[in-house]
Coordinates of C-alpha atoms in Angstrom, one line a residue:
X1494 CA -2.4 28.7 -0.3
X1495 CA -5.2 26.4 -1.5
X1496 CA -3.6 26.4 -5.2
X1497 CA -0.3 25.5 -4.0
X1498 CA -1.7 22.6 -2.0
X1499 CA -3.5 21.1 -4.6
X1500 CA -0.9 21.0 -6.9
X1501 CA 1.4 19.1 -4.4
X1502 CA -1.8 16.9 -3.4
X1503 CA -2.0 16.1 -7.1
X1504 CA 1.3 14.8 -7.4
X1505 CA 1.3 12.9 -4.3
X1506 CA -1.4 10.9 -5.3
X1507 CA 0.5 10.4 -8.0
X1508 CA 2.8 8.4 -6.6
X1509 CA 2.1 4.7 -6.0
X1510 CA 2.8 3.8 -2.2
X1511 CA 0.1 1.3 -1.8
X1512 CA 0.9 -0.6 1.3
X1513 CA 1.3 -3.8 1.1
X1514 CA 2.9 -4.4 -1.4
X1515 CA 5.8 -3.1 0.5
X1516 CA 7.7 -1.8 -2.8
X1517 CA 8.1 1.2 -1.9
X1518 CA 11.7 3.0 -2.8
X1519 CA 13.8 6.1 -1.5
X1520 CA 13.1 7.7 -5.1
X1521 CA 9.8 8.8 -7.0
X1522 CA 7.9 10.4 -4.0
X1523 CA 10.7 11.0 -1.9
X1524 CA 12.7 12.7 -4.7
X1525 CA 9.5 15.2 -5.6
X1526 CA 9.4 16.0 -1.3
X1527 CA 13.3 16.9 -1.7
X1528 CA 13.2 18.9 -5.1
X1529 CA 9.8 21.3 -3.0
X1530 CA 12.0 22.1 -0.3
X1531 CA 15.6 23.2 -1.1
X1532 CA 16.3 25.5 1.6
X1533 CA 15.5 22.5 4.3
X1534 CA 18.4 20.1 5.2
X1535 CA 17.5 16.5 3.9
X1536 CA 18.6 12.6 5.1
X1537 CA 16.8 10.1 3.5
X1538 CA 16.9 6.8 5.2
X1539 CA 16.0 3.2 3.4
X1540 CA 15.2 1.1 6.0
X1541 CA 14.5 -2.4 3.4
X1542 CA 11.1 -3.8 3.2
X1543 CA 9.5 -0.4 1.9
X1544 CA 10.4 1.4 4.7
X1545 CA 11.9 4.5 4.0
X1546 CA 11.7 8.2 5.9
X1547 CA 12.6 11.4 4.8
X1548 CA 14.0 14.1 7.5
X1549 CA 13.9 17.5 6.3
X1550 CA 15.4 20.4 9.3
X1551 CA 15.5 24.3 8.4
X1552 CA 16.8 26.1 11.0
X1553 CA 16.4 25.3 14.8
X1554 CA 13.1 23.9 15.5
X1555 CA 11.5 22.8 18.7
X1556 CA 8.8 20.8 17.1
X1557 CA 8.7 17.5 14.7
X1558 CA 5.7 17.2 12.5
X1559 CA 5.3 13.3 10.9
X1560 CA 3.3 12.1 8.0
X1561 CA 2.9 8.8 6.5
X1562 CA 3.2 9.1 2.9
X1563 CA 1.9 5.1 2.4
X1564 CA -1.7 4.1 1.7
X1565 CA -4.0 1.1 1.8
X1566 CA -4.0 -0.7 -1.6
X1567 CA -7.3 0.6 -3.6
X1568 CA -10.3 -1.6 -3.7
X1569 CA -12.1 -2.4 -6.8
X1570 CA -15.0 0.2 -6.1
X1571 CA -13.0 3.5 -7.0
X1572 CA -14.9 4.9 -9.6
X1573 CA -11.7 6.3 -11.1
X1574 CA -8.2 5.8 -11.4
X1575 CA -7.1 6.4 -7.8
X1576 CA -4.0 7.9 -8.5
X1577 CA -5.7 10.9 -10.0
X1578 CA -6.4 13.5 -8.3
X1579 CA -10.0 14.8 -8.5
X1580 CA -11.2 17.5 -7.7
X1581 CA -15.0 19.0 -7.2
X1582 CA -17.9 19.7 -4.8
X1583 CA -15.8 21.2 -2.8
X1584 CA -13.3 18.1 -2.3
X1585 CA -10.2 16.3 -3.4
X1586 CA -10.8 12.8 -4.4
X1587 CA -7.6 10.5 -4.6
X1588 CA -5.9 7.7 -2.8
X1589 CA -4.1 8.8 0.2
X1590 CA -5.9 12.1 -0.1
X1591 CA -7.4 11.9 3.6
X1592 CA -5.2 9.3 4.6
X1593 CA -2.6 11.5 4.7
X1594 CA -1.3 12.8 1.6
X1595 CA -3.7 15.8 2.1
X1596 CA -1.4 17.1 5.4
X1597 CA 2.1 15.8 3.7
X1598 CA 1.0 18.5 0.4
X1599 CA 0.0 21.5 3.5
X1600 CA 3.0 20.5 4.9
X1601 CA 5.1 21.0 2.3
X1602 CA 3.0 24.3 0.8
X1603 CA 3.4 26.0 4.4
X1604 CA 7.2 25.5 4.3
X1605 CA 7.5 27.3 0.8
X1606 CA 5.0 30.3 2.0
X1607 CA 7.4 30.5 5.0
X1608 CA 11.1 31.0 6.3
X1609 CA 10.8 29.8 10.1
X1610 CA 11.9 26.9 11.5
X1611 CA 10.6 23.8 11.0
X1612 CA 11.3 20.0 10.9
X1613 CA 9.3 17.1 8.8
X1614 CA 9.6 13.6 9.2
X1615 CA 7.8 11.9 6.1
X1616 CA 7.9 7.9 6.7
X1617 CA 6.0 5.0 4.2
X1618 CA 5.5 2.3 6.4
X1619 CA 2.8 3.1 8.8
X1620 CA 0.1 0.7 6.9
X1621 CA 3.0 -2.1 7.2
X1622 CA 1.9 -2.6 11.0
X1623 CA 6.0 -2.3 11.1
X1624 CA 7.1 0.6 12.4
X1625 CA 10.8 0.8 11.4
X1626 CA 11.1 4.5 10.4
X1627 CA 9.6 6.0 13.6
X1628 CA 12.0 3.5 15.4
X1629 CA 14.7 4.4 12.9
X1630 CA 14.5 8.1 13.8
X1631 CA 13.9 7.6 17.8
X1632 CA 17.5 5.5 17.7
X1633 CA 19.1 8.8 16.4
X1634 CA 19.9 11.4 19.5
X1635 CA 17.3 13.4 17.7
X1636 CA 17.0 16.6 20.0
X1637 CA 12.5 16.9 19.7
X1638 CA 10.7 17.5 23.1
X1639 CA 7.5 18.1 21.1
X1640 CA 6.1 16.0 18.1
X1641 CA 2.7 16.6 16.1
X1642 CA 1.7 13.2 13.8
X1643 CA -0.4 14.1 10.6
X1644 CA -3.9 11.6 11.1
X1645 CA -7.4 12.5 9.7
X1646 CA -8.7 14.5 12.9
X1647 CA -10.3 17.6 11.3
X1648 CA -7.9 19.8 12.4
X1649 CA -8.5 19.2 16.3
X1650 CA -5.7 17.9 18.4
X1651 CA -6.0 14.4 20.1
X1652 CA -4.3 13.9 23.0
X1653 CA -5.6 9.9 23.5
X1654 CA -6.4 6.9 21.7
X1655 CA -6.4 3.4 22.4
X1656 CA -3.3 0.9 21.8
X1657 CA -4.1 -2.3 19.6
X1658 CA -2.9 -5.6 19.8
X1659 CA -3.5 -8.9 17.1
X1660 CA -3.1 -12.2 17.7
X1661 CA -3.5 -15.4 16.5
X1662 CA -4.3 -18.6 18.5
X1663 CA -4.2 -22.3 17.2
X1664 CA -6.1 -25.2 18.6
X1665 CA -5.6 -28.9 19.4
X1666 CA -8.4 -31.7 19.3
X1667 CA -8.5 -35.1 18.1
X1668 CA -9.8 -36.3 14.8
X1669 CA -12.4 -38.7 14.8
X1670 CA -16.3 -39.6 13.9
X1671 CA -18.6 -37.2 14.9
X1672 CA -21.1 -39.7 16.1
X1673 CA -19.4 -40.5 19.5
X1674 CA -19.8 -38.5 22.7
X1675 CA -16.2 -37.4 22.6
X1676 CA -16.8 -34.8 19.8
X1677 CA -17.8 -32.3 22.5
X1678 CA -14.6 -32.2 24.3
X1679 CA -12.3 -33.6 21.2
X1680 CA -13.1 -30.8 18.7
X1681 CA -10.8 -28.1 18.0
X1682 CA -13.6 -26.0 16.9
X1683 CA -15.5 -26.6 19.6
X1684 CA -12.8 -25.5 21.9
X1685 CA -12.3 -21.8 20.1
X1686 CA -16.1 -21.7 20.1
X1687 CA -15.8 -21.8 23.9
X1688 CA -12.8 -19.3 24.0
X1689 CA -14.9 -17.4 22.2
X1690 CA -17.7 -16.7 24.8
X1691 CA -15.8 -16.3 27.9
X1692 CA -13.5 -13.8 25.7
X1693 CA -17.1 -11.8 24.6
X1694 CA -18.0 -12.2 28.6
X1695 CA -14.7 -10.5 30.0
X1696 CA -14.8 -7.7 27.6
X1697 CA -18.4 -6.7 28.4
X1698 CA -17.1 -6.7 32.0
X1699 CA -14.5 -4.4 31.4
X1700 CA -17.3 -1.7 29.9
X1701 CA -16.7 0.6 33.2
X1702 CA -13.2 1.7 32.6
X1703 CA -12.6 4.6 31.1
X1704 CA -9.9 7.3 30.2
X1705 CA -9.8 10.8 28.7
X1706 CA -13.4 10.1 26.8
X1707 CA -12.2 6.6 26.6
X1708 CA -15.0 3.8 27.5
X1709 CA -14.7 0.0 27.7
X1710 CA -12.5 -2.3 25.9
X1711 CA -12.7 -2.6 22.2
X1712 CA -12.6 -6.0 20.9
X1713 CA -13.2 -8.2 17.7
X1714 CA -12.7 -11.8 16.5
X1715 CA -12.0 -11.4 12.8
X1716 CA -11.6 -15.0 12.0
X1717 CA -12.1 -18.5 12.6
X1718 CA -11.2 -21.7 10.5
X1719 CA -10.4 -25.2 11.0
X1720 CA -11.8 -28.4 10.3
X1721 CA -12.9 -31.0 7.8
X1722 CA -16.7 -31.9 7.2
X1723 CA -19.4 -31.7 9.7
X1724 CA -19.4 -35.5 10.9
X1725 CA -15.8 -35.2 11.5
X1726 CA -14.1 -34.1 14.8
X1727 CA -12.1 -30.9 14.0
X1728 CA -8.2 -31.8 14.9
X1729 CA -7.3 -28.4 14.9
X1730 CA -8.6 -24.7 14.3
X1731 CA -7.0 -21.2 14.1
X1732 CA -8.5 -18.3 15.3
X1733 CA -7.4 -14.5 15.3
X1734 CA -8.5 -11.8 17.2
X1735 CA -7.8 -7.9 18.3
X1736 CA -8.4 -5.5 20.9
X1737 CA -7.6 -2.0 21.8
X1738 CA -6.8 -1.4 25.4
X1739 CA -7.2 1.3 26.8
X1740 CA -4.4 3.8 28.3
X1741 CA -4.9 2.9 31.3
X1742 CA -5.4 -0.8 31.0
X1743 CA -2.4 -3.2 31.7
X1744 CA -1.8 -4.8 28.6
X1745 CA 0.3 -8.3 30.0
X1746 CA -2.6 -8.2 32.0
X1747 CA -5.2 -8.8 29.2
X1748 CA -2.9 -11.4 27.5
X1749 CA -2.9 -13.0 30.4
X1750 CA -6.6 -13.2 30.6
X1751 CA -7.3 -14.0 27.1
X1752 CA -4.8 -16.6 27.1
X1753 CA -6.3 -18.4 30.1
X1754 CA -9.7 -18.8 28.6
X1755 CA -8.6 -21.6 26.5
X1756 CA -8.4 -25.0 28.2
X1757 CA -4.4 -25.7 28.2
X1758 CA -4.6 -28.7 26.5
X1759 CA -6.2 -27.3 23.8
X1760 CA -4.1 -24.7 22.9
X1761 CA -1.1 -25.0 21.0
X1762 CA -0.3 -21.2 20.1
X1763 CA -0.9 -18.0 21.4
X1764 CA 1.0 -15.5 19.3
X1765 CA 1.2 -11.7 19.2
X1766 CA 1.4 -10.8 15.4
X1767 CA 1.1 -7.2 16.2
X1768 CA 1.4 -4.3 19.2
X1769 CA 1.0 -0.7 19.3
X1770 CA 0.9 1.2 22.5
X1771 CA -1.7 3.2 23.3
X1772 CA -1.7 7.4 23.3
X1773 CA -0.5 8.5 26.1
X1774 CA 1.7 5.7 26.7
X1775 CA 3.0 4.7 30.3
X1776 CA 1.5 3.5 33.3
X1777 CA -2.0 5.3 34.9
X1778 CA 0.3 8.1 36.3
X1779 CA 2.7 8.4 33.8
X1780 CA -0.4 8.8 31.0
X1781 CA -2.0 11.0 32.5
X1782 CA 1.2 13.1 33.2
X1783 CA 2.0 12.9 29.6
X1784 CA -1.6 13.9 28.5
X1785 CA -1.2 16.9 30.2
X1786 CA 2.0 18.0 28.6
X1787 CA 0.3 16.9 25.4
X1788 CA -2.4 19.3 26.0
X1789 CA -0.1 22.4 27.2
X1790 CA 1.7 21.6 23.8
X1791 CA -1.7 21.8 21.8
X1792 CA -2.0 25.6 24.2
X1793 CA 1.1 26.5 22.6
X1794 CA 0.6 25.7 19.4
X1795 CA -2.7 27.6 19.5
X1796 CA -4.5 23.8 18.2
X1797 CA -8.1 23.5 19.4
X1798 CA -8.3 20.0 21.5
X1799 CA -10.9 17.4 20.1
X1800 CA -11.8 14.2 21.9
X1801 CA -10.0 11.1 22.3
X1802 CA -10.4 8.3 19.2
X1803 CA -10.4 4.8 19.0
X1804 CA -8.5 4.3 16.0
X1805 CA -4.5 3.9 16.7
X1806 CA -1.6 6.1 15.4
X1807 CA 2.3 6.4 15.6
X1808 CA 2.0 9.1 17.9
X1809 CA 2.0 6.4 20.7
X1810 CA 5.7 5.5 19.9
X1811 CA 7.1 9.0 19.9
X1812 CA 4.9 9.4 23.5
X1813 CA 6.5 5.6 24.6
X1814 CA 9.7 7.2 23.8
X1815 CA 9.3 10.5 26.0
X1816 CA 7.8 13.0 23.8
X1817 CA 5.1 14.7 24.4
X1818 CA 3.0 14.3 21.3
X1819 CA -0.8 15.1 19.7
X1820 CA -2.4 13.9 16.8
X1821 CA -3.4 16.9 14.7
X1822 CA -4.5 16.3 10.9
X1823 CA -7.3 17.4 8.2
X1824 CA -9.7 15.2 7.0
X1825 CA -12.3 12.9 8.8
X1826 CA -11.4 9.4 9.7
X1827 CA -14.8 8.2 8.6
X1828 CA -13.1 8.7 4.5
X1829 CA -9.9 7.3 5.6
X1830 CA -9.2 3.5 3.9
X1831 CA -12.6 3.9 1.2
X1832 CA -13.1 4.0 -2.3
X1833 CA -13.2 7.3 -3.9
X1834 CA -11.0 8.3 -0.3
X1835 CA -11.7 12.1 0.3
X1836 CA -10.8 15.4 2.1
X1837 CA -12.6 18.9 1.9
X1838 CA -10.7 21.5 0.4
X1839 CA -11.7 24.0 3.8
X1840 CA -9.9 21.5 6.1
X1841 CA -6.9 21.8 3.5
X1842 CA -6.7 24.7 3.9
X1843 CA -7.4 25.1 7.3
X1844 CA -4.3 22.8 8.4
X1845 CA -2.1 24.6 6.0
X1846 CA -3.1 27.9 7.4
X1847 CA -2.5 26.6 10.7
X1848 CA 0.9 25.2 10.3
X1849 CA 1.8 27.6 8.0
X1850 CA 1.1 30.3 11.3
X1851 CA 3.1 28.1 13.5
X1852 CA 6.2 28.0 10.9
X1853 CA 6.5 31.4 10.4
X1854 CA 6.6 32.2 14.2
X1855 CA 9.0 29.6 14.9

């Protein structure tokens, strides 16, 4: 099946769905995904801002499989023209190729090798941190118990991952000369410097909790500005941050915390920019619960069961919706967002072999 794959890889890649800059349209990819499977019922949905998804149903299926067809833009270090496919030493070099293009092309090559039921669901706005396909399709009365979402896992199924929040936070102070003994308690800089600390204190604290492999709290300040010169008191400072919770960590909770950290007088914003739950999604109970029937699905499937990650996917909304669903994928996560992006031809294969097994006993 490799040939097949590669040639679909190739003209995946193709296709430019570099994401941002959100211009992504229901034709060019989406047209060559319709025109490979012709046998397969198709809706194609445009949901504006370069969000469109692509349903494709043969027969009666039980199970949903979901691939992002968007990528990262390419950095200047490609040594190529990312939109080519490449292919030697034993992988395929190309833009998307691990993350995910790679699983949409076995996807597609496993359908045409088979005739059993199946069901696709290929969306282009997962690098958007917008999900409005997956929340598209989960307003339909859809029918899927069971859902498997295409991620760079090398071909294991993972059953956990953490949830991610970003937020940004904006500071008060009071401009003046930095000479007088106010600056200390008058600087907006100062007072995120101080937010900072007891932030990187509380999340060392939380290094005991754990969950399906899962240790500790993961956490990063990505940024900090504000401010004039250095003999003038900063009036005000921005400063944005992320973390990835653990399932089993309350996530109001952890708000709540981080919010509190910052003297109230001194903080004019605290913001959410961007949430995604965490795999499996629910309370303690409920995750576990759900982990559970994500690993009896993995049983059925016949999909051996790797460990929990730390990176976040989409499968988290289809669990916060009820499903039970895995992460399954080829390709390491490790190649996933860098230049000269690639996937080994074996785990091609290997994912195509695998779904192909699972379609044609459907």
């Amino acid at each position: 099946m490799l040939d097949s794959i590669l040639k679909h890889l190739e003209a995946l890649v193709s296709f430019d769905t570099r994401n941002p800059p959100r211009a992504i349209d229901s034709g060019g990819i989406f047209d060559y995904i319709r025109a490979q499977l012709p046998d397969f019922r198709i809706e194609v949905d445009d949901h504006g801002a370069g969000a469109v998804s692509l349903f494709a149903v043969r027969g009666q299926p039980k199970c949903l499989f979901n691939v992002h067809l968007d990528t990262v833009p390419s950095s200047p270090h490609w040594s190529a023209d990312p939109h080519v496919l490449r292919i030697g030493n034993d992988r395929a070099v190309g833009l998307g190729a691990c993350d995910i293009k790679g699983a949409a092309a076995g996807l597609i090559a496993a359908a045409q090798a088979t005739q059993g039921d199946a069901a696709f669901l290929f969306t282009s706005d997962e690098e958007a941190n917008d999900a409005r396909c997956i929340a598209g399709f989960l307003a339909r009365d859809h029918g899927f118990r069971d859902v498997v979402v295409a991620e760079p896992t090398s071909c294991e199924a993972v059953l956990a991952h953490r949830g991610i929040s970003a937020v940004r936070m904006a500071f008060t102070g009071r401009a003046g000369h930095a000479s007088g003994p106010g600056a200390l308690d008058a600087s907006a800089l100062h007072h995120a410097v101080r937010w900072s600390s007891r932030a990187l204190d509380f999340v060392g604290l939380e290094s005991h909790r754990r969950f399906g492999g899962l240790t500790g709290l993961r956490f990063n300040i990505g940024r900090i500005e504000g401010g004039i010169k250095a003999n003038v008191i900063a009036p005000a400072a921005e400063l944005r941050f992320g973390f990835r919770p653990l399932p089993s960590h309350d996530i109001e909770q952890l708000h709540a915390a981080f919010r509190g950290f910052a003297a109230p007088d001194a903080l004019e914003a605290y913001e959410e920019t961007f949430r995604g739950p965490s795999l499996p999604s629910g309370d303690v109970a409920v995750a576990e619960d759900r982990r559970l029937a994500a690993r009896d699905l993995a049983d059925e499937l016949g999909l051996p069961v790797g460990n929990a990650v730390d990176f976040w996917t989409e499968a988290s909304l289809f669990s916060r919706a009820g499903l039970n669903a895995l992460v399954f994928g080829p390709g390491d996560i490790a190649q996933a967002h860098t230049a000269d992006e690639w996937v080994s031809l074996e785990q091609l294969q290997r994912y195509a072999g695998i779904v192909g097994r699972i379609l044609g006993s459907a």
